[in-house]
Coordinates of C-alpha atoms and ligand atoms in Angstrom, one line a residue:
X460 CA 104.8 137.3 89.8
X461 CA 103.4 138.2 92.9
X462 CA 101.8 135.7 95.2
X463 CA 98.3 135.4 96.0
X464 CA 97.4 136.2 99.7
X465 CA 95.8 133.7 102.1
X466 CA 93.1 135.2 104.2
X467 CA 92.3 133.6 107.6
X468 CA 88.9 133.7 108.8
X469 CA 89.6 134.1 112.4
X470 CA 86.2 133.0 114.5
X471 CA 86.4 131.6 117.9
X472 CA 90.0 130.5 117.8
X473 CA 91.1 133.7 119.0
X474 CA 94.6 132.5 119.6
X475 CA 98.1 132.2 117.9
X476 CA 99.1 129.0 118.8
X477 CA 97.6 125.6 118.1
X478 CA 95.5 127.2 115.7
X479 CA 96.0 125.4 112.6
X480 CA 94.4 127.6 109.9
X481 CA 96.5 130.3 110.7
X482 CA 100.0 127.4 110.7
X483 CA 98.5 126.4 107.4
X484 CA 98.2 130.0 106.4
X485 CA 101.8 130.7 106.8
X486 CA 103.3 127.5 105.8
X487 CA 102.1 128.6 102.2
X488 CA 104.6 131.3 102.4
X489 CA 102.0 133.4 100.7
X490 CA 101.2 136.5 102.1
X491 CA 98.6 136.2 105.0
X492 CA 95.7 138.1 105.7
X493 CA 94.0 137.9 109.4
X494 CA 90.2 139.0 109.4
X495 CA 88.0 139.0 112.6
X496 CA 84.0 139.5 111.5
X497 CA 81.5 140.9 114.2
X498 CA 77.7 140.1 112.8
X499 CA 75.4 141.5 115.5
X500 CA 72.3 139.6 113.4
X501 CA 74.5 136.1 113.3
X502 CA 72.7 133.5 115.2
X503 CA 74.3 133.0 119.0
X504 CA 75.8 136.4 118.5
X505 CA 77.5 136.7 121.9
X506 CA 75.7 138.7 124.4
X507 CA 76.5 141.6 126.8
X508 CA 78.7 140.2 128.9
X509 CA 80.5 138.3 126.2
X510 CA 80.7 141.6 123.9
X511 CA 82.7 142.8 127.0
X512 CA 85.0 139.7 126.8
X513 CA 85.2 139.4 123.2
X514 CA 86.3 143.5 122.6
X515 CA 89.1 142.5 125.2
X516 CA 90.7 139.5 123.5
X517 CA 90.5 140.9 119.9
X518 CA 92.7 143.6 121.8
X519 CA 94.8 140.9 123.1
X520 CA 95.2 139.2 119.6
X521 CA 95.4 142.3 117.6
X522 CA 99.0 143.2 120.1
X523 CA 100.1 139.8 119.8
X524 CA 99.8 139.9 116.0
X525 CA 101.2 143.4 115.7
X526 CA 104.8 141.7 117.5
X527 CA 104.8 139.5 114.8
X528 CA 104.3 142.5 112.0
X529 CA 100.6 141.8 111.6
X530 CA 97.2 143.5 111.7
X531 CA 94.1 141.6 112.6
X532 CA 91.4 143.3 109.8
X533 CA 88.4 143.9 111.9
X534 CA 84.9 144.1 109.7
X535 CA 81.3 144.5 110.9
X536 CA 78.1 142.8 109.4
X537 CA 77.1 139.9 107.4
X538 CA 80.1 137.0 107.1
X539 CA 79.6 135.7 104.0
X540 CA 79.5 139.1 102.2
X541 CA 82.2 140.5 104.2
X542 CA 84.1 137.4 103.1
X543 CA 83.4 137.7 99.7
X544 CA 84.5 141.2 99.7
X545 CA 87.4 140.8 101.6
X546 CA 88.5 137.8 98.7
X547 CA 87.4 140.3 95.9
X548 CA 90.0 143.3 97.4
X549 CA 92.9 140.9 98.3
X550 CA 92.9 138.7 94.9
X551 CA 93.3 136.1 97.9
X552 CA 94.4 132.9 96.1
X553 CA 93.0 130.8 99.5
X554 CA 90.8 131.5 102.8
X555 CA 91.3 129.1 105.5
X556 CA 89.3 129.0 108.9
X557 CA 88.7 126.4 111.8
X558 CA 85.3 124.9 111.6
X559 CA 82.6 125.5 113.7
X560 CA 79.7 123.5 114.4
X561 CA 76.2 125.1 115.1
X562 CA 73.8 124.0 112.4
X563 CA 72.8 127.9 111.0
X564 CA 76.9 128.5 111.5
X565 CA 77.8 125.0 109.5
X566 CA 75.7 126.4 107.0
X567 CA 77.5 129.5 106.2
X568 CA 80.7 128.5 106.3
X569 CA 79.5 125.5 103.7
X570 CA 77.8 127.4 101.6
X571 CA 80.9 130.0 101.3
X572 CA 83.2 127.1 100.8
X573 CA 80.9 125.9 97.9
X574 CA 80.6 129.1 96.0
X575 CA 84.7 130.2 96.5
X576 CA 86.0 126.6 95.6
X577 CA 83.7 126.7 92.3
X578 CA 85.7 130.3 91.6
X579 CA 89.4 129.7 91.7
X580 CA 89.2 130.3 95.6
X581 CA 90.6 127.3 97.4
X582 CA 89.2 126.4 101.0
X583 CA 90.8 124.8 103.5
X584 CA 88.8 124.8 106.6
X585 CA 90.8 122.6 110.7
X586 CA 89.7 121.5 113.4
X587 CA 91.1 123.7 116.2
X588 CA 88.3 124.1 119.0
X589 CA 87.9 120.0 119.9
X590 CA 89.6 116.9 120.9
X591 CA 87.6 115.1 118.6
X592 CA 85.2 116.3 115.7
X593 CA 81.6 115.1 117.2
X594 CA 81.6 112.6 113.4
X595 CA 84.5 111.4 114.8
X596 CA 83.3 109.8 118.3
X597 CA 80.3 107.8 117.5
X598 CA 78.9 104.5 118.9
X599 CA 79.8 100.8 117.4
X600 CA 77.1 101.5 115.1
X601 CA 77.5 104.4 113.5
X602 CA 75.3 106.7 115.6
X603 CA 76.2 109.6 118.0
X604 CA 76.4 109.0 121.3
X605 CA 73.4 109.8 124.0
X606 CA 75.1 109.2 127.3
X607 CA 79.0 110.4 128.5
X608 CA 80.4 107.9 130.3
X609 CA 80.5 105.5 126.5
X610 CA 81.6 108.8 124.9
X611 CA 84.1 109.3 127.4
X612 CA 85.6 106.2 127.0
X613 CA 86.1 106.6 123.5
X614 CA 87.2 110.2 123.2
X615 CA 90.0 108.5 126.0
X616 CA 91.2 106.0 124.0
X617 CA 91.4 108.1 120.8
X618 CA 93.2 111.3 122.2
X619 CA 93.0 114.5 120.3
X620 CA 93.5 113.9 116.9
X621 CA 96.7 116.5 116.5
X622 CA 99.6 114.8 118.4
X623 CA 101.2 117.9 119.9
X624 CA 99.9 121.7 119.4
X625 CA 101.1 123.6 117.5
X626 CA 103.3 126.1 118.3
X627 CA 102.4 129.9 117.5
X628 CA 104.3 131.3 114.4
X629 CA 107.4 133.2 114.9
X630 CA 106.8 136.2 112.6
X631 CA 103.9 137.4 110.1
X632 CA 103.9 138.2 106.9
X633 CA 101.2 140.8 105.7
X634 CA 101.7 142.1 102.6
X635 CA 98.7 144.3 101.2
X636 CA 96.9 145.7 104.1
X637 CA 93.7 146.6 103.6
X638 CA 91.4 149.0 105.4
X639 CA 90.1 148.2 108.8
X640 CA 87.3 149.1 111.3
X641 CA 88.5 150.6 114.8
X642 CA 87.1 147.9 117.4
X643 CA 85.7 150.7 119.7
X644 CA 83.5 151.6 117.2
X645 CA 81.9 148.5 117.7
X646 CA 80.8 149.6 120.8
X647 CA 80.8 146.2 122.4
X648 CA 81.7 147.2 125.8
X649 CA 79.6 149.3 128.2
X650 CA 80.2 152.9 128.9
X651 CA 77.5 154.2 130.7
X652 CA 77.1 152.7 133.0
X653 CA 80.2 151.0 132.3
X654 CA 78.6 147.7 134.6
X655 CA 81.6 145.9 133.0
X656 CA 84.0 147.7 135.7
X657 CA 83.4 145.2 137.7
X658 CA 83.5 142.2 135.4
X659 CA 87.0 143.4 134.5
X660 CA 88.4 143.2 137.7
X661 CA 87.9 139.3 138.0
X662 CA 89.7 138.5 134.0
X663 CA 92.4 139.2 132.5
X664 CA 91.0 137.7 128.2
X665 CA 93.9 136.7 126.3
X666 CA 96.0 133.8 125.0
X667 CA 98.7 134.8 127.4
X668 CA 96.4 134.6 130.4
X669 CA 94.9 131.5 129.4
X670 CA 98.1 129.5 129.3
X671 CA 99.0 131.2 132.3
X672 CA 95.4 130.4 134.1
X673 CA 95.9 126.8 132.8
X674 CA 99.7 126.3 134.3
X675 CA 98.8 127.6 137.8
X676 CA 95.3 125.3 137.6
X677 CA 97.7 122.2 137.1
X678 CA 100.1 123.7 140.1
X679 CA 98.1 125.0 142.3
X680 CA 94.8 123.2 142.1
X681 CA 94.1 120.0 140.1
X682 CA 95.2 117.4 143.0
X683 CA 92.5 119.0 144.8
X684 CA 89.6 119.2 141.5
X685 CA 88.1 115.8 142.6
X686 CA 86.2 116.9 145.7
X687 CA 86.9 120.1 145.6
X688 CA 85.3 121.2 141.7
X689 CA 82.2 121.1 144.3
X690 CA 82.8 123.6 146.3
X691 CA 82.3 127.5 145.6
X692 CA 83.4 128.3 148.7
X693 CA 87.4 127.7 147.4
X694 CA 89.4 128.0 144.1
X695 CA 89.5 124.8 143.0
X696 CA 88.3 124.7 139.4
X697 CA 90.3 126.0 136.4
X698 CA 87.9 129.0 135.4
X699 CA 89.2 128.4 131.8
X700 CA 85.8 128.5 130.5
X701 CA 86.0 132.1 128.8
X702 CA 89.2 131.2 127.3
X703 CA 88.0 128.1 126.3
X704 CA 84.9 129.4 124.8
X705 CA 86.6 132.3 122.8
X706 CA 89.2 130.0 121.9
X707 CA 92.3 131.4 123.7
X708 CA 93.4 127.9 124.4
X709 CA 92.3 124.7 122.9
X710 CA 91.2 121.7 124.4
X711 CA 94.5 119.9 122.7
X712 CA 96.9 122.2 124.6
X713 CA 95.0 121.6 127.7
X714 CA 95.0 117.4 127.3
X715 CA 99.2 117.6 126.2
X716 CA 99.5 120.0 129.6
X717 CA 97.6 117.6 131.6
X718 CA 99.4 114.6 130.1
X719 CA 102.6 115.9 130.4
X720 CA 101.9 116.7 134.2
X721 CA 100.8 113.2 135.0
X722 CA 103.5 111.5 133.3
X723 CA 106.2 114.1 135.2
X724 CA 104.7 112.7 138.2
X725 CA 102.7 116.2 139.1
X726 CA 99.5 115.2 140.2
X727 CA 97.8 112.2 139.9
X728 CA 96.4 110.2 137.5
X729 CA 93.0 110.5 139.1
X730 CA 93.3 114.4 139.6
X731 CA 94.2 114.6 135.4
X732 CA 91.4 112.3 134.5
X733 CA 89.0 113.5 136.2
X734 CA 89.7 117.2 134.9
X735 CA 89.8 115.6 131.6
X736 CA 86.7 113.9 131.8
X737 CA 85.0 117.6 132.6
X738 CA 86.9 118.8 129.2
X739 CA 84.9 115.9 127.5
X740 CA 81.4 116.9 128.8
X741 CA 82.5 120.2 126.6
X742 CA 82.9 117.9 123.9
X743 CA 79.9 116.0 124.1
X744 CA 78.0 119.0 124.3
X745 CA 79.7 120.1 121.0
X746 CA 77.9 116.4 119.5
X747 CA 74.9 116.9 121.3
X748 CA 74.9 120.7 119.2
X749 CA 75.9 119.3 116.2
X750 CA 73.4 116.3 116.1
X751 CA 70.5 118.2 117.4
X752 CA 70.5 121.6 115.8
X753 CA 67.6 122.7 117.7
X754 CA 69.2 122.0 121.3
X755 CA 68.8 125.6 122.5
X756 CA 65.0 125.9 121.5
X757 CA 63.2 122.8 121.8
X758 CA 64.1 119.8 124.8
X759 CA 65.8 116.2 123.3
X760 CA 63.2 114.5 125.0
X761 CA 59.5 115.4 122.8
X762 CA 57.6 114.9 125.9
X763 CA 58.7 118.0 127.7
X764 CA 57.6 119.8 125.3
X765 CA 53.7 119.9 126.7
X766 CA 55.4 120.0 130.3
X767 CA 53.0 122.5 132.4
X768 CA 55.2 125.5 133.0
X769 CA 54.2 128.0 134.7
X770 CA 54.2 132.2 133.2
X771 CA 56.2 133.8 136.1
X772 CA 57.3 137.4 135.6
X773 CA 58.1 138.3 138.9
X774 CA 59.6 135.1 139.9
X775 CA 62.1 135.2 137.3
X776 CA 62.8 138.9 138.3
X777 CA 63.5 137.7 141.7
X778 CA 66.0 135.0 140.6
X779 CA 67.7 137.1 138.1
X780 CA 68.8 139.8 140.6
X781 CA 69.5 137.4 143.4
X782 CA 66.1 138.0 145.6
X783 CA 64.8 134.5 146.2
X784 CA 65.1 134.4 149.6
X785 CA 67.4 131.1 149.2
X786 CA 70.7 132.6 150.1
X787 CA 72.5 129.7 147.9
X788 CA 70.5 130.4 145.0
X789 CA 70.8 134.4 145.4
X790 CA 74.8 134.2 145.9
X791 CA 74.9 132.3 142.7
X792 CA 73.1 134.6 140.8
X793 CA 74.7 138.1 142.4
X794 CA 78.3 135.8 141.6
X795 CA 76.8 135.9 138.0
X796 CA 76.0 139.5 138.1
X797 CA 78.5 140.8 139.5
X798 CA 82.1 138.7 137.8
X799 CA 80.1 137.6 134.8
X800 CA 81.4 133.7 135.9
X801 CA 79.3 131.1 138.2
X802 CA 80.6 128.2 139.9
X803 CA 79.2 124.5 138.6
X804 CA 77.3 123.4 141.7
X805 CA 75.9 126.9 141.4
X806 CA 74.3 126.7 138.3
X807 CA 73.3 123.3 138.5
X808 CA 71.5 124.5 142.2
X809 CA 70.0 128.0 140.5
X810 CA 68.9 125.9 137.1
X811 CA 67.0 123.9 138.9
X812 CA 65.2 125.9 141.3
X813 CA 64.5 128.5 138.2
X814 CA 63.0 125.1 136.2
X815 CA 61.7 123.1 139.2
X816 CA 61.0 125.3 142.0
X817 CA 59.3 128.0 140.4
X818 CA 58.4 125.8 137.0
X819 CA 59.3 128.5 134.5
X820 CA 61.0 127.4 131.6
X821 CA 64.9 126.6 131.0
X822 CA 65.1 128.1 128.2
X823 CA 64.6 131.6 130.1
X824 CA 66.9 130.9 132.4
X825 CA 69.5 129.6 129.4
X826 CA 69.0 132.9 127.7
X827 CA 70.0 135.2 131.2
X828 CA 72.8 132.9 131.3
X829 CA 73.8 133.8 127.8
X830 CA 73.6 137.8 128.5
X831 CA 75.1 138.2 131.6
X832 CA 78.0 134.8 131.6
X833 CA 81.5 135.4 129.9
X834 CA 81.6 132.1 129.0
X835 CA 78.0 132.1 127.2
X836 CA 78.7 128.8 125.4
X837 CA 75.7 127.4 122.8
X838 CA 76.7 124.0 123.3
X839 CA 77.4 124.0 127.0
X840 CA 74.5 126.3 128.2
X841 CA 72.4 124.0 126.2
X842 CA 73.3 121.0 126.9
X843 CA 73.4 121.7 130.5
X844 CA 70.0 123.5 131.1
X845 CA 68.6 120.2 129.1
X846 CA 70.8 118.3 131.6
X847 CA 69.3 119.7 134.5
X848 CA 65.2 120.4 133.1
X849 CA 65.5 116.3 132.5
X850 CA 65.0 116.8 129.1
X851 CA 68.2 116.4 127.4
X852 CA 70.9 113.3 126.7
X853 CA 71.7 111.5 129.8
X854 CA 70.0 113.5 132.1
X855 CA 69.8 114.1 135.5
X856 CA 66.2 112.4 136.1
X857 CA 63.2 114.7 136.5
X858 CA 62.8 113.8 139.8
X859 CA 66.0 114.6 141.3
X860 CA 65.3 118.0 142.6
X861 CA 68.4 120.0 143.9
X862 CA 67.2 121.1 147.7
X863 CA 68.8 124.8 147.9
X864 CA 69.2 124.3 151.8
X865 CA 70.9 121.0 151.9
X866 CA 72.7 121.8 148.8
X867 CA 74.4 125.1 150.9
X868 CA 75.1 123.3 153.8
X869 CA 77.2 120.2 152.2
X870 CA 78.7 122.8 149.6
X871 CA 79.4 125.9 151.4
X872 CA 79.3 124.2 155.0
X873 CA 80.6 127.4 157.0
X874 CA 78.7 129.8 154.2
X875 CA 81.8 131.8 153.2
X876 CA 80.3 131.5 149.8
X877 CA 76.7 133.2 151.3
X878 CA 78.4 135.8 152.8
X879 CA 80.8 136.6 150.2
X880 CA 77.9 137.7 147.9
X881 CA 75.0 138.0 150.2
X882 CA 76.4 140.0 152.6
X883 CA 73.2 141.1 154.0
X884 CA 73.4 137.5 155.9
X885 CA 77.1 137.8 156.8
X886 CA 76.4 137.7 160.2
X887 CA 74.2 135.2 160.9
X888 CA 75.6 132.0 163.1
X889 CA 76.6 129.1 160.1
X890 CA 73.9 127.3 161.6
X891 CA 71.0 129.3 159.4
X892 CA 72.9 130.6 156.7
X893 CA 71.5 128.6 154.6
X894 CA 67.9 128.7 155.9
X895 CA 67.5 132.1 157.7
X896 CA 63.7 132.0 158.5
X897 CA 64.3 129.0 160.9
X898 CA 66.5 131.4 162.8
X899 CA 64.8 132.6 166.4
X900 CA 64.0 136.1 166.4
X901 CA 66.6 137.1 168.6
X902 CA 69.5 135.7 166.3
X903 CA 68.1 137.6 163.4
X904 CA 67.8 140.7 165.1
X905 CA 71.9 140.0 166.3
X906 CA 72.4 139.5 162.8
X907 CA 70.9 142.6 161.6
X908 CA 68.5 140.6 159.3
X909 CA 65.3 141.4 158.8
X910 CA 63.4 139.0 156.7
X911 CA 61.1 141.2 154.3
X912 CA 63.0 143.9 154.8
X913 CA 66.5 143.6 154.3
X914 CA 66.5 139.8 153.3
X915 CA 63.5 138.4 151.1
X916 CA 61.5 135.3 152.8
X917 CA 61.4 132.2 150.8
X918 CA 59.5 133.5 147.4
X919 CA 57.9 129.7 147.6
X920 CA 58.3 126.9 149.6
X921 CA 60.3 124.3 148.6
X922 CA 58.8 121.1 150.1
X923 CA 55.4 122.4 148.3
X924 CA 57.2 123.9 145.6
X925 CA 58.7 120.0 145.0
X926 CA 55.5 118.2 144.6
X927 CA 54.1 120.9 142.3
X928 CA 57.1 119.8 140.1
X929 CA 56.4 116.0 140.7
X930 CA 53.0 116.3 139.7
X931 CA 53.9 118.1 136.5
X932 CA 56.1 115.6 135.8
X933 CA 53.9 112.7 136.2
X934 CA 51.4 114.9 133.5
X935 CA 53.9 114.1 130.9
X936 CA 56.0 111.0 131.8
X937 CA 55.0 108.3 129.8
X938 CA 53.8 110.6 126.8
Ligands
FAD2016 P1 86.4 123.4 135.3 O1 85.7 122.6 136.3 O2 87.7 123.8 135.6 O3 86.3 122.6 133.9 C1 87.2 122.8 132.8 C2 86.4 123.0 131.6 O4 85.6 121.9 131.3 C3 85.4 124.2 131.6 O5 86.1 125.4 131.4 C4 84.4 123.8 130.5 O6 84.9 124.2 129.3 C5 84.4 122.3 130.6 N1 83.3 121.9 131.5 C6 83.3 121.7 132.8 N2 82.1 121.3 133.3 C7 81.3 121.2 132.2 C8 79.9 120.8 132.0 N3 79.2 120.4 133.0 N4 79.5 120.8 130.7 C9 80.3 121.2 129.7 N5 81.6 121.6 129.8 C10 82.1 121.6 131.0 N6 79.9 126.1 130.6 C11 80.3 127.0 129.6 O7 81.5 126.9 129.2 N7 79.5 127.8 129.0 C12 78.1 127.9 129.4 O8 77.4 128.7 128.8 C13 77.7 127.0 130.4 N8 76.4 127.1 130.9 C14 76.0 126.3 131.9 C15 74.7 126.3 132.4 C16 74.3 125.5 133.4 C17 72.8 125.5 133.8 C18 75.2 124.6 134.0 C19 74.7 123.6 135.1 C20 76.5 124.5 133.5 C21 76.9 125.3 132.5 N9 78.3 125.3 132.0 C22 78.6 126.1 131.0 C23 79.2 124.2 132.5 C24 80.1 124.6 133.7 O9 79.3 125.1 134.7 C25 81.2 125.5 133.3 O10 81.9 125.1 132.2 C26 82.2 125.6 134.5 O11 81.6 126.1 135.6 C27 83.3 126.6 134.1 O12 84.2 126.8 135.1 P2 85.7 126.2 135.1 O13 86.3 126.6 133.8 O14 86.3 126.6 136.3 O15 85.4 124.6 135.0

């Protein structure tokens, strides 16, 4: 008799190896049946500059699949439905996928599992996307944690949970093919304009480029991460963030690489843990997601909710296209624009000033991040506006307000960073890159800047700008 196909509900685990619903899949020796679903209407359905990303890594998994003798069966709209249908077709004895853990996300994929385990469907559903499963990391009492360093310590001791990752399957077998959609007609990437032109030259999506990006971080780079994960002015983080988000590598691979490299004697113990420990703010952002299903709407802390923000059109116009007149805060956001990827210290400088400079909500600023980053991630762009509004888990306290100047001079010291993406200021002496209205008159004109002209003034000041956001503070604190 012929055997019952598996499907393999391929989500964000866009990736051959390590990926163990697709191992499962083929260990059955049934017949296996890869399906990719775009939903459009899906909650956290990735935005423009993800669309770009996503198109280009389906590509990259569809080739890799097709040297193994498989297709990847693309389908557009609702999950569950599509699902259902594609079970119904196949006769698929099984579908197995790696879980997921947003609440309206949770919710399909348990619903589906209850209504094709009561047929004579079986589910198996992995863990392929964290160290640790958020249920799995919780404090002495039972309770998820609230601050990282605890968490930390505990997702240290326990390791991932698979030993080694597993490797990527040496051939496919696909039996019944059944019909599906060409992924251009998804229209996910830009043609005209096609503003993505210039995305594209800064990534290369892909599992093969994420292993690769990974191997030259740990050669090149991690014995410098420590200090240098601060600086935007070098190369010295992993920009694995994309691959990470869509799945290309998983956290496990990365913590065996790292572990490996260490124990070899590679780099230090310090450089890997402290890489490590960045990996793990991922995952505690994944807890903070799954505990508080509401993370990218409303603040963890109630009282920000009545926090006196202020309705700023223009203002957020300004920062979005890079015009503040703060040339930190404008080379961050034109970095944004312009490779669809912005360095840490960036975005922790750019989130603040949007939140505490000009007092306009985070969740604005969250929701430009998730159009215009490649690495638009629910749990990490949450978790990390909260971090820096003061209004999520283990915060950075209200009253620490990033100052853009000081921030560019310890940061970018010599302004390379400036100048690489404001180049309107590139030649202005280092001394007033970061602040060119203190420059005399004569400097300026040297520097062919001419504030209000070619180079916005300050859109507000920041020393008034500071106690604005102190006094709103002090409105709610204590509420
Ligand atoms: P590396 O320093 O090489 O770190 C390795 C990996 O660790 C990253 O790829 C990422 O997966 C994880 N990581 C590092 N820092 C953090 C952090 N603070 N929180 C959570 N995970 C982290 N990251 C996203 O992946 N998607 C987002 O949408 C996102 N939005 C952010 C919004 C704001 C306002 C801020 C301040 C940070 C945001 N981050 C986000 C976190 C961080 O900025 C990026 O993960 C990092 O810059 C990616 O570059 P990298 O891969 O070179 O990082």
């Amino acid at each position: 008799m012929k055997q019952r196909p598996v499907v393999v509900w391929f989500r964000n685990d866009l990736r051959l190896a390590d990926n163990p619903a697709l191992t499962a899949a083929v260990k059955t020796g049934a017949p296996v049946i890869a399906v990719y679903i775009y939903d459009e209407n899906a909650a956290y359905a990735p935005g423009a500059a993800s669309c770009w990303w996503l198109h280009e890594s389906l590509k990259a998994l569809q080739s890799a699949m097709a040297k193994l003798g498989m297709t990847l069966i693309l389908r557009r709209g609702g999950e569950a439905k599509i699902v259902r249908a594609i079970v119904q077709e196949t006769e698929a004895a099984a579908v197995f996928w790696n879980r997921r853990y947003s609440a309206p996300q949770v919710e399909i994929d348990k619903n589906l599992k209850n209504e094709l385990s009561n047929g004579d469907v079986s589910v198996k559903t992995f863990n392929a996307s964290l160290l640790r499963e958020p249920w799995e990391i919780e404090t002495g009492s039972g309770t998820p944690y609230r601050v990282f360093t605890p968490f930390w310590k505990k997702l240290k001791e326990f390791g991932p949970n698979r030993v080694s990752p597993l490797p990527a399957p040496k051939k496919l077998q696909s039996e019944k093919l059944i019909e599906s959609e060409d992924l251009t007609s998804w229209n996910l990437q830009p043609d005209n304009p096609n503003w993505a032109k210039k995305i594209s030259a800064h990534w290369s999506p892909g599992e093969f480029t994420a292993i690769n990006t990974l191997d030259n971080f740990l050669e090149n780079a991690i014995d410098a991460y420590g200090d240098g994960r601060d600086r935007p002015d070098k190369e010295l983080t992993s920009r694995l963030s994309p691959h990470l988000h869509f799945g290309e590598i998983s956290p496990n691979q990365i913590w065996q690489s790292v572990q490996h490299g260490m124990n070899a004697g590679n780099f230090s113990e310090a450089a890997g843990y402290k890489f490590l420990s960045e990996i793990a703010w991922r995952e505690f952002s994944y807890s903070l997601l799954y505990y508080n299903p509401s993370i990218s709407e409303k603040p963890l802390r109630p009282e920000f909710a009545g926090y006196p923000w202020r309705d700023d059109p223009n203002g957020l116009g300004l920062w979005q296209r890079g015009q503040t007149g703060y040339p930190i805060v404008d080379a961050g956001m034109r970095q944004l624009w312009r490779t669809g990827w912005m360095h840490n210290r960036v975005r922790m400088i750019v989130a603040s000033f949007l939140i505490k400079d000009l007092l306009i909500p985070w969740q604005h600023g969250a929701a430009w991040f998730w159009d215009t980053l490649v690495d638009a991630d629910v749990a990490n762009n949450s978790a990390s506006w909260q971090w820096v509004a003061g209004s999520g888990a283990d915060a950075s306290p209200y009253f620490r307000i990033f100052n853009p100047i000081t921030q560019g001079e310890k940061f970018d010291p010599k302004g390379d960073y400036v100048r690489k993406f404001v180049p309107e200021l590139k030649n202005l002496p280092d001394k007033f890159i970061h602040a060119p209205w203190k420059a005399p008159e004569a400097v300026l004109a040297k520097a062919g800047v001419t504030l209000g002209n070619n180079y916005n003034n300050p859109i507000v000041d920041h020393a008034h700008a500071r106690n604005r956001a102190l006094a709103g503070y002090s409105e709610i604190k204590g509420r």
